[in-house]
Short mmCIF file of N, CA, C and O in Angstrom, two decimals:
data_model
loop_
_atom_site.label_atom_id
_atom_site.label_comp_id
_atom_site.label_asym_id
_atom_site.label_seq_id
_atom_site.Cartn_x
_atom_site.Cartn_y
_atom_site.Cartn_z
N UNK S 486 116.22 91.10 -46.31
CA UNK S 486 117.31 90.32 -46.89
C UNK S 486 118.56 90.57 -46.08
O UNK S 486 119.12 91.66 -46.09
N UNK S 487 119.00 89.53 -45.43
CA UNK S 487 120.14 89.64 -44.54
C UNK S 487 121.18 88.57 -44.90
O UNK S 487 120.82 87.47 -45.31
N UNK S 488 122.43 88.90 -44.77
CA UNK S 488 123.50 87.93 -45.01
C UNK S 488 124.03 87.47 -43.66
O UNK S 488 124.42 88.29 -42.83
N UNK S 489 124.03 86.16 -43.46
CA UNK S 489 124.55 85.59 -42.22
C UNK S 489 125.70 84.66 -42.58
O UNK S 489 125.55 83.77 -43.42
N UNK S 490 126.82 84.89 -41.95
CA UNK S 490 127.97 84.00 -42.16
C UNK S 490 127.78 82.73 -41.35
O UNK S 490 127.48 82.77 -40.17
N UNK S 491 127.97 81.60 -42.00
CA UNK S 491 127.83 80.30 -41.34
C UNK S 491 129.17 79.60 -41.44
O UNK S 491 129.77 79.52 -42.51
N UNK S 492 129.68 79.08 -40.32
CA UNK S 492 130.98 78.40 -40.37
C UNK S 492 130.90 77.09 -41.17
O UNK S 492 129.85 76.44 -41.19
N UNK S 493 131.99 76.73 -41.83
CA UNK S 493 132.03 75.48 -42.57
C UNK S 493 132.35 74.31 -41.65
O UNK S 493 132.03 73.17 -41.95
N UNK S 494 132.99 74.59 -40.51
CA UNK S 494 133.33 73.56 -39.53
C UNK S 494 132.98 74.10 -38.14
O UNK S 494 133.30 75.24 -37.83
N UNK S 495 132.35 73.26 -37.34
CA UNK S 495 132.07 73.61 -35.95
C UNK S 495 132.75 72.56 -35.09
O UNK S 495 132.53 71.36 -35.25
N UNK S 496 133.61 72.98 -34.19
CA UNK S 496 134.33 72.07 -33.32
C UNK S 496 133.76 72.19 -31.92
O UNK S 496 133.66 73.29 -31.38
N UNK S 497 133.40 71.05 -31.33
CA UNK S 497 132.85 71.06 -29.98
C UNK S 497 133.86 70.47 -29.00
O UNK S 497 134.67 69.64 -29.37
N UNK S 498 133.82 70.92 -27.76
CA UNK S 498 134.71 70.37 -26.75
C UNK S 498 134.21 69.01 -26.27
O UNK S 498 134.98 68.13 -25.94
N UNK S 499 132.90 68.85 -26.22
CA UNK S 499 132.31 67.60 -25.78
C UNK S 499 131.34 67.13 -26.85
O UNK S 499 130.55 67.91 -27.38
N UNK S 500 131.41 65.85 -27.14
CA UNK S 500 130.50 65.27 -28.11
C UNK S 500 130.11 63.90 -27.59
O UNK S 500 130.96 63.09 -27.24
N UNK S 501 128.83 63.62 -27.50
CA UNK S 501 128.33 62.41 -26.86
C UNK S 501 128.79 61.14 -27.58
O UNK S 501 129.21 60.19 -26.95
N UNK S 502 128.72 61.12 -28.90
CA UNK S 502 129.07 59.90 -29.61
C UNK S 502 129.44 60.22 -31.05
O UNK S 502 128.71 60.91 -31.75
N UNK S 503 130.55 59.69 -31.48
CA UNK S 503 130.96 59.85 -32.87
C UNK S 503 130.12 58.88 -33.71
O UNK S 503 130.07 57.69 -33.40
N UNK S 504 129.46 59.37 -34.75
CA UNK S 504 128.62 58.48 -35.57
C UNK S 504 129.45 57.38 -36.22
O UNK S 504 130.60 57.58 -36.62
N UNK S 505 128.87 56.18 -36.28
CA UNK S 505 129.55 55.04 -36.86
C UNK S 505 128.76 54.47 -38.04
O UNK S 505 127.56 54.56 -38.08
N UNK S 506 129.50 53.88 -38.96
CA UNK S 506 128.91 53.15 -40.08
C UNK S 506 128.99 51.68 -39.71
O UNK S 506 130.06 51.16 -39.42
N UNK S 507 127.82 51.01 -39.68
CA UNK S 507 127.76 49.58 -39.39
C UNK S 507 127.52 48.84 -40.69
O UNK S 507 126.80 49.30 -41.56
N UNK S 508 128.14 47.70 -40.83
CA UNK S 508 128.04 46.90 -42.05
C UNK S 508 127.06 45.75 -41.81
O UNK S 508 127.42 44.74 -41.23
N UNK S 509 125.82 45.95 -42.24
CA UNK S 509 124.78 44.96 -42.03
C UNK S 509 124.32 44.41 -43.37
O UNK S 509 124.41 45.08 -44.39
N UNK S 510 123.79 43.20 -43.34
CA UNK S 510 123.21 42.62 -44.54
C UNK S 510 124.24 42.23 -45.59
O UNK S 510 125.40 41.98 -45.28
N UNK S 511 123.78 42.21 -46.82
CA UNK S 511 124.66 41.82 -47.93
C UNK S 511 125.75 42.85 -48.14
O UNK S 511 125.55 44.04 -47.91
N UNK S 512 126.92 42.40 -48.58
CA UNK S 512 128.03 43.34 -48.81
C UNK S 512 127.69 44.33 -49.93
O UNK S 512 127.02 43.98 -50.90
N UNK S 513 128.17 45.54 -49.77
CA UNK S 513 128.00 46.57 -50.79
C UNK S 513 129.36 46.97 -51.32
O UNK S 513 130.39 46.78 -50.66
N UNK S 514 129.36 47.55 -52.49
CA UNK S 514 130.60 48.03 -53.10
C UNK S 514 131.26 49.07 -52.19
O UNK S 514 132.46 49.03 -51.96
N UNK S 515 130.44 49.97 -51.65
CA UNK S 515 130.96 51.00 -50.76
C UNK S 515 131.56 50.38 -49.49
O UNK S 515 132.63 50.76 -49.04
N UNK S 516 130.86 49.41 -48.90
CA UNK S 516 131.35 48.76 -47.69
C UNK S 516 132.67 48.03 -47.93
O UNK S 516 133.58 48.09 -47.12
N UNK S 517 132.79 47.35 -49.07
CA UNK S 517 134.03 46.65 -49.40
C UNK S 517 135.17 47.64 -49.66
O UNK S 517 136.31 47.39 -49.28
N UNK S 518 134.84 48.78 -50.29
CA UNK S 518 135.86 49.80 -50.55
C UNK S 518 136.39 50.36 -49.23
O UNK S 518 137.59 50.58 -49.08
N UNK S 519 135.51 50.57 -48.27
CA UNK S 519 135.92 51.09 -46.96
C UNK S 519 136.78 50.05 -46.25
O UNK S 519 137.84 50.35 -45.72
N UNK S 520 136.30 48.81 -46.23
CA UNK S 520 137.03 47.75 -45.52
C UNK S 520 138.44 47.54 -46.10
O UNK S 520 139.41 47.42 -45.36
N UNK S 521 138.55 47.50 -47.42
CA UNK S 521 139.82 47.15 -48.08
C UNK S 521 140.62 48.35 -48.58
O UNK S 521 141.64 48.18 -49.24
N UNK S 522 140.14 49.57 -48.28
CA UNK S 522 140.83 50.79 -48.72
C UNK S 522 141.06 50.81 -50.24
O UNK S 522 142.09 51.30 -50.71
N UNK S 523 140.12 50.24 -50.98
CA UNK S 523 140.18 50.18 -52.44
C UNK S 523 141.47 49.52 -52.95
O UNK S 523 142.02 49.91 -53.98
N UNK S 524 141.94 48.51 -52.24
CA UNK S 524 143.12 47.75 -52.67
C UNK S 524 142.65 46.40 -53.20
O UNK S 524 141.90 45.70 -52.54
N UNK S 525 143.11 46.04 -54.39
CA UNK S 525 142.75 44.76 -55.01
C UNK S 525 143.46 43.63 -54.26
O UNK S 525 144.69 43.64 -54.16
N UNK S 526 142.73 42.64 -53.74
CA UNK S 526 143.36 41.57 -52.97
C UNK S 526 144.18 40.60 -53.82
O UNK S 526 144.97 39.82 -53.29
N UNK S 527 144.01 40.66 -55.13
CA UNK S 527 144.74 39.75 -56.01
C UNK S 527 146.04 40.38 -56.54
O UNK S 527 147.00 39.69 -56.80
N UNK S 528 146.05 41.71 -56.69
CA UNK S 528 147.23 42.38 -57.27
C UNK S 528 147.91 43.34 -56.29
O UNK S 528 149.06 43.69 -56.49
N UNK S 529 147.18 43.80 -55.28
CA UNK S 529 147.72 44.79 -54.35
C UNK S 529 147.67 46.21 -54.89
O UNK S 529 148.12 47.14 -54.24
N UNK S 530 147.10 46.39 -56.07
CA UNK S 530 147.03 47.71 -56.68
C UNK S 530 145.77 48.45 -56.24
O UNK S 530 144.77 47.82 -55.87
N UNK S 531 145.83 49.78 -56.31
CA UNK S 531 144.67 50.60 -55.95
C UNK S 531 143.62 50.50 -57.05
O UNK S 531 143.94 50.53 -58.23
N UNK S 532 142.37 50.35 -56.63
CA UNK S 532 141.25 50.23 -57.56
C UNK S 532 140.56 51.57 -57.77
O UNK S 532 140.58 52.42 -56.89
N UNK S 533 139.92 51.73 -58.90
CA UNK S 533 139.05 52.86 -59.17
C UNK S 533 137.66 52.44 -58.73
O UNK S 533 137.11 51.44 -59.24
N UNK S 534 137.06 53.16 -57.79
CA UNK S 534 135.76 52.79 -57.25
C UNK S 534 134.72 52.62 -58.35
O UNK S 534 133.90 51.70 -58.32
N UNK S 535 134.75 53.48 -59.36
CA UNK S 535 133.73 53.46 -60.41
C UNK S 535 133.81 52.24 -61.31
O UNK S 535 132.80 51.83 -61.88
N UNK S 536 134.98 51.64 -61.46
CA UNK S 536 135.11 50.49 -62.35
C UNK S 536 135.32 49.17 -61.61
O UNK S 536 135.31 48.11 -62.24
N UNK S 537 135.52 49.21 -60.30
CA UNK S 537 135.71 47.98 -59.53
C UNK S 537 134.43 47.16 -59.49
O UNK S 537 133.32 47.70 -59.57
N UNK S 538 134.58 45.84 -59.41
CA UNK S 538 133.41 44.95 -59.32
C UNK S 538 133.54 44.06 -58.10
O UNK S 538 134.64 43.80 -57.61
N UNK S 539 132.40 43.58 -57.63
CA UNK S 539 132.38 42.68 -56.47
C UNK S 539 132.64 41.26 -56.96
O UNK S 539 132.01 40.78 -57.91
N UNK S 540 133.58 40.59 -56.32
CA UNK S 540 133.92 39.20 -56.64
C UNK S 540 133.63 38.33 -55.42
O UNK S 540 133.99 38.69 -54.30
N UNK S 541 132.98 37.20 -55.64
CA UNK S 541 132.77 36.22 -54.58
C UNK S 541 133.96 35.26 -54.60
O UNK S 541 134.19 34.59 -55.59
N UNK S 542 134.74 35.25 -53.51
CA UNK S 542 135.94 34.43 -53.44
C UNK S 542 135.57 32.97 -53.70
O UNK S 542 136.16 32.31 -54.56
N UNK S 543 134.63 32.45 -52.95
CA UNK S 543 134.07 31.13 -53.23
C UNK S 543 132.78 31.40 -54.00
O UNK S 543 131.84 31.96 -53.45
N UNK S 544 132.73 31.07 -55.29
CA UNK S 544 131.61 31.48 -56.15
C UNK S 544 130.24 31.06 -55.61
O UNK S 544 130.08 29.98 -55.05
N UNK S 545 129.26 31.96 -55.80
CA UNK S 545 127.89 31.66 -55.38
C UNK S 545 127.35 30.43 -56.09
O UNK S 545 126.61 29.64 -55.51
N UNK S 546 127.75 30.24 -57.35
CA UNK S 546 127.27 29.09 -58.12
C UNK S 546 127.76 27.76 -57.54
O UNK S 546 127.27 26.71 -57.90
N UNK S 547 128.75 27.84 -56.65
CA UNK S 547 129.31 26.63 -56.03
C UNK S 547 129.08 26.63 -54.52
O UNK S 547 129.84 26.02 -53.78
N UNK S 548 128.06 27.37 -54.09
CA UNK S 548 127.68 27.35 -52.68
C UNK S 548 128.24 28.48 -51.84
O UNK S 548 128.02 28.51 -50.63
N UNK S 549 128.97 29.41 -52.44
CA UNK S 549 129.52 30.54 -51.70
C UNK S 549 128.42 31.48 -51.23
O UNK S 549 127.40 31.64 -51.89
N UNK S 550 128.62 32.07 -50.09
CA UNK S 550 127.62 32.96 -49.51
C UNK S 550 127.85 34.41 -49.96
O UNK S 550 128.96 34.79 -50.33
N UNK S 551 126.79 35.20 -49.89
CA UNK S 551 126.87 36.63 -50.21
C UNK S 551 127.11 37.39 -48.90
O UNK S 551 126.22 38.05 -48.38
N UNK S 552 128.33 37.25 -48.37
CA UNK S 552 128.71 37.85 -47.10
C UNK S 552 130.02 38.61 -47.26
O UNK S 552 130.76 38.38 -48.23
N UNK S 553 130.30 39.48 -46.29
CA UNK S 553 131.54 40.25 -46.36
C UNK S 553 132.78 39.35 -46.31
O UNK S 553 133.79 39.66 -46.92
N UNK S 554 132.71 38.23 -45.58
CA UNK S 554 133.90 37.39 -45.48
C UNK S 554 134.08 36.48 -46.71
O UNK S 554 134.99 35.65 -46.74
N UNK S 555 133.24 36.65 -47.73
CA UNK S 555 133.39 35.90 -48.98
C UNK S 555 133.42 36.83 -50.20
O UNK S 555 133.38 36.35 -51.32
N UNK S 556 133.51 38.14 -49.99
CA UNK S 556 133.51 39.07 -51.13
C UNK S 556 134.66 40.06 -51.05
O UNK S 556 135.11 40.42 -49.96
N UNK S 557 135.13 40.45 -52.22
CA UNK S 557 136.19 41.45 -52.35
C UNK S 557 135.89 42.31 -53.58
O UNK S 557 135.08 41.93 -54.42
N UNK S 558 136.56 43.45 -53.68
CA UNK S 558 136.50 44.25 -54.90
C UNK S 558 137.72 43.93 -55.74
O UNK S 558 138.82 43.76 -55.22
N UNK S 559 137.52 43.85 -57.04
CA UNK S 559 138.62 43.62 -57.96
C UNK S 559 138.28 44.27 -59.30
O UNK S 559 137.23 44.89 -59.45
N UNK S 560 139.15 44.12 -60.27
CA UNK S 560 138.90 44.68 -61.60
C UNK S 560 137.98 43.76 -62.38
O UNK S 560 137.87 42.56 -62.09
N UNK S 561 137.33 44.31 -63.40
CA UNK S 561 136.45 43.50 -64.25
C UNK S 561 137.25 42.39 -64.94
O UNK S 561 136.76 41.28 -65.10
N UNK S 562 138.48 42.71 -65.34
CA UNK S 562 139.31 41.74 -66.04
C UNK S 562 139.59 40.53 -65.17
O UNK S 562 139.46 39.38 -65.61
N UNK S 563 140.00 40.77 -63.93
CA UNK S 563 140.30 39.66 -63.02
C UNK S 563 139.03 38.90 -62.67
O UNK S 563 139.02 37.66 -62.65
N UNK S 564 137.94 39.61 -62.44
CA UNK S 564 136.67 38.96 -62.12
C UNK S 564 136.22 38.05 -63.27
O UNK S 564 135.78 36.93 -63.05
N UNK S 565 136.35 38.54 -64.51
CA UNK S 565 135.99 37.72 -65.68
C UNK S 565 136.92 36.53 -65.82
O UNK S 565 136.48 35.43 -66.16
N UNK S 566 138.22 36.73 -65.60
CA UNK S 566 139.19 35.64 -65.70
C UNK S 566 138.91 34.56 -64.65
O UNK S 566 139.02 33.37 -64.92
N UNK S 567 138.54 34.99 -63.46
CA UNK S 567 138.25 34.05 -62.38
C UNK S 567 136.97 33.29 -62.63
O UNK S 567 136.88 32.09 -62.38
N UNK S 568 135.95 33.99 -63.15
CA UNK S 568 134.68 33.33 -63.44
C UNK S 568 134.10 32.64 -62.22
O UNK S 568 134.02 33.22 -61.15
N UNK S 569 133.70 31.38 -62.38
CA UNK S 569 133.13 30.64 -61.26
C UNK S 569 134.14 29.68 -60.63
O UNK S 569 133.80 28.62 -60.14
N UNK S 570 135.40 30.09 -60.64
CA UNK S 570 136.47 29.29 -60.04
C UNK S 570 136.88 29.91 -58.70
O UNK S 570 136.62 31.08 -58.44
N UNK S 571 137.56 29.12 -57.89
CA UNK S 571 138.16 29.67 -56.67
C UNK S 571 139.44 30.38 -57.10
O UNK S 571 139.95 30.14 -58.20
N UNK S 572 139.99 31.24 -56.25
CA UNK S 572 141.25 31.91 -56.63
C UNK S 572 142.36 30.91 -57.00
O UNK S 572 143.09 31.12 -57.97
N UNK S 573 142.46 29.82 -56.25
CA UNK S 573 143.49 28.81 -56.52
C UNK S 573 143.30 28.19 -57.91
O UNK S 573 144.26 28.01 -58.66
N UNK S 574 142.06 27.85 -58.24
CA UNK S 574 141.77 27.25 -59.55
C UNK S 574 142.06 28.22 -60.69
O UNK S 574 142.42 27.81 -61.78
N UNK S 575 141.91 29.52 -60.43
CA UNK S 575 142.15 30.54 -61.46
C UNK S 575 143.61 30.99 -61.48
O UNK S 575 143.97 31.85 -62.28
N UNK S 576 144.44 30.43 -60.61
CA UNK S 576 145.85 30.81 -60.57
C UNK S 576 146.09 32.15 -59.90
O UNK S 576 147.09 32.81 -60.18
N UNK S 577 145.20 32.54 -59.01
CA UNK S 577 145.33 33.82 -58.31
C UNK S 577 145.70 33.58 -56.85
O UNK S 577 145.25 32.62 -56.24
N UNK S 578 146.51 34.49 -56.32
CA UNK S 578 146.89 34.44 -54.91
C UNK S 578 146.25 35.62 -54.20
O UNK S 578 146.36 36.75 -54.66
N UNK S 579 145.59 35.34 -53.08
CA UNK S 579 144.98 36.42 -52.30
C UNK S 579 146.02 37.00 -51.35
O UNK S 579 146.67 36.27 -50.61
N UNK S 580 146.17 38.33 -51.39
CA UNK S 580 147.14 39.00 -50.54
C UNK S 580 146.60 39.23 -49.14
O UNK S 580 147.38 39.45 -48.21
N UNK S 581 145.28 39.23 -48.98
CA UNK S 581 144.66 39.32 -47.67
C UNK S 581 143.33 38.59 -47.71
O UNK S 581 142.75 38.38 -48.77
N UNK S 582 142.89 38.15 -46.55
CA UNK S 582 141.65 37.39 -46.43
C UNK S 582 140.48 38.32 -46.12
O UNK S 582 140.59 39.15 -45.22
N UNK S 583 139.37 38.19 -46.86
CA UNK S 583 138.21 39.04 -46.56
C UNK S 583 137.62 38.69 -45.19
O UNK S 583 137.74 37.56 -44.73
N UNK S 584 137.01 39.68 -44.55
CA UNK S 584 136.46 39.49 -43.21
C UNK S 584 135.24 40.37 -43.02
O UNK S 584 135.00 41.29 -43.79
N UNK S 585 134.46 40.07 -41.98
CA UNK S 585 133.32 40.90 -41.63
C UNK S 585 133.85 42.14 -40.92
O UNK S 585 134.45 42.02 -39.85
N UNK S 586 133.65 43.32 -41.49
CA UNK S 586 134.21 44.53 -40.89
C UNK S 586 133.49 44.98 -39.63
O UNK S 586 132.27 44.82 -39.51
N UNK S 587 134.26 45.50 -38.71
CA UNK S 587 133.70 46.12 -37.50
C UNK S 587 133.21 47.51 -37.88
O UNK S 587 133.61 48.07 -38.90
N UNK S 588 132.32 48.10 -37.07
CA UNK S 588 131.87 49.47 -37.36
C UNK S 588 133.06 50.44 -37.42
O UNK S 588 134.06 50.25 -36.73
N UNK S 589 132.95 51.44 -38.30
CA UNK S 589 134.00 52.46 -38.45
C UNK S 589 133.39 53.84 -38.27
O UNK S 589 132.18 54.02 -38.44
N UNK S 590 134.23 54.83 -37.95
CA UNK S 590 133.75 56.20 -37.84
C UNK S 590 133.20 56.66 -39.20
O UNK S 590 133.78 56.34 -40.24
N UNK S 591 132.11 57.39 -39.17
CA UNK S 591 131.49 57.88 -40.41
C UNK S 591 132.47 58.70 -41.25
O UNK S 591 132.42 58.67 -42.47
N UNK S 592 133.40 59.40 -40.59
CA UNK S 592 134.36 60.22 -41.34
C UNK S 592 135.21 59.36 -42.27
O UNK S 592 135.71 59.84 -43.27
N UNK S 593 135.37 58.06 -41.95
CA UNK S 593 136.17 57.18 -42.80
C UNK S 593 135.43 56.81 -44.09
O UNK S 593 136.03 56.34 -45.04
N UNK S 594 134.12 57.04 -44.12
CA UNK S 594 133.34 56.69 -45.30
C UNK S 594 133.34 57.78 -46.37
O UNK S 594 132.85 57.57 -47.47
N UNK S 595 133.90 58.94 -46.05
CA UNK S 595 133.94 60.06 -47.01
C UNK S 595 135.08 59.83 -47.99
O UNK S 595 136.24 59.73 -47.60
N UNK S 596 134.74 59.71 -49.28
CA UNK S 596 135.77 59.46 -50.29
C UNK S 596 136.32 60.76 -50.87
O UNK S 596 137.44 60.81 -51.34
N UNK S 597 135.50 61.81 -50.88
CA UNK S 597 135.94 63.06 -51.49
C UNK S 597 135.59 64.22 -50.56
O UNK S 597 134.43 64.41 -50.20
N UNK S 598 136.60 65.01 -50.19
CA UNK S 598 136.37 66.18 -49.34
C UNK S 598 135.93 67.31 -50.25
O UNK S 598 136.66 67.71 -51.15
N UNK S 599 134.74 67.82 -50.01
CA UNK S 599 134.18 68.84 -50.90
C UNK S 599 134.55 70.26 -50.50
O UNK S 599 134.35 71.18 -51.25
N UNK S 600 135.07 70.44 -49.29
CA UNK S 600 135.46 71.77 -48.85
C UNK S 600 136.82 71.65 -48.16
O UNK S 600 137.01 70.79 -47.31
N UNK S 601 137.78 72.52 -48.50
CA UNK S 601 139.13 72.40 -47.93
C UNK S 601 139.18 72.48 -46.40
O UNK S 601 140.07 71.90 -45.79
N UNK S 602 138.23 73.17 -45.79
CA UNK S 602 138.23 73.28 -44.33
C UNK S 602 137.99 71.94 -43.64
O UNK S 602 138.31 71.76 -42.47
N UNK S 603 137.39 70.99 -44.36
CA UNK S 603 137.08 69.68 -43.76
C UNK S 603 138.27 68.72 -43.81
O UNK S 603 138.28 67.72 -43.10
N UNK S 604 139.26 68.99 -44.62
CA UNK S 604 140.41 68.10 -44.80
C UNK S 604 141.01 67.54 -43.53
O UNK S 604 141.20 66.33 -43.40
N UNK S 605 141.33 68.38 -42.54
CA UNK S 605 141.96 67.86 -41.31
C UNK S 605 141.07 66.93 -40.49
O UNK S 605 141.55 66.19 -39.65
N UNK S 606 139.77 66.94 -40.75
CA UNK S 606 138.85 66.15 -39.95
C UNK S 606 138.43 64.84 -40.61
O UNK S 606 137.70 64.06 -40.03
N UNK S 607 138.90 64.60 -41.82
CA UNK S 607 138.55 63.40 -42.56
C UNK S 607 139.78 62.49 -42.58
O UNK S 607 140.87 62.93 -42.92
N UNK S 608 139.55 61.21 -42.25
CA UNK S 608 140.67 60.27 -42.24
C UNK S 608 141.22 60.08 -43.64
O UNK S 608 140.47 59.94 -44.60
N UNK S 609 142.53 60.06 -43.72
CA UNK S 609 143.19 59.81 -45.01
C UNK S 609 143.16 58.32 -45.28
O UNK S 609 143.22 57.51 -44.38
N UNK S 610 143.07 57.97 -46.58
CA UNK S 610 143.07 56.57 -46.97
C UNK S 610 144.42 55.96 -46.68
O UNK S 610 145.45 56.51 -47.02
N UNK S 611 144.41 54.79 -46.03
CA UNK S 611 145.66 54.10 -45.71
C UNK S 611 146.06 53.25 -46.90
O UNK S 611 145.25 52.62 -47.53
N UNK S 612 147.35 53.28 -47.21
CA UNK S 612 147.85 52.47 -48.33
C UNK S 612 148.65 51.32 -47.82
O UNK S 612 149.16 51.29 -46.77
#
């Protein structure tokens, strides 16, 4: 029985490639949260990841696609109010236009730092 100390962070001088998160296929709640920094496009307020819902800007029932450039995260209340209407028909103004996200560094996908030593290496959420 031996005790071995293991570092919580290992810093290298050379690293071949920083891992990236690619956004493929149908949009996910996590992917939309990363792309939009958990900001509601209708109100500009910060969203709670656990209660946010995916909204199709152009409703699927009216021919809208299930793609990143047609989906956003919003609150359940706004999503219910919008229903199968476009934002204009529902009286909502979009503060930014949804888009297909480019790959991002994996460190940007971390929502909660579980160890204080990792803090300086994880990107802070932009507001």
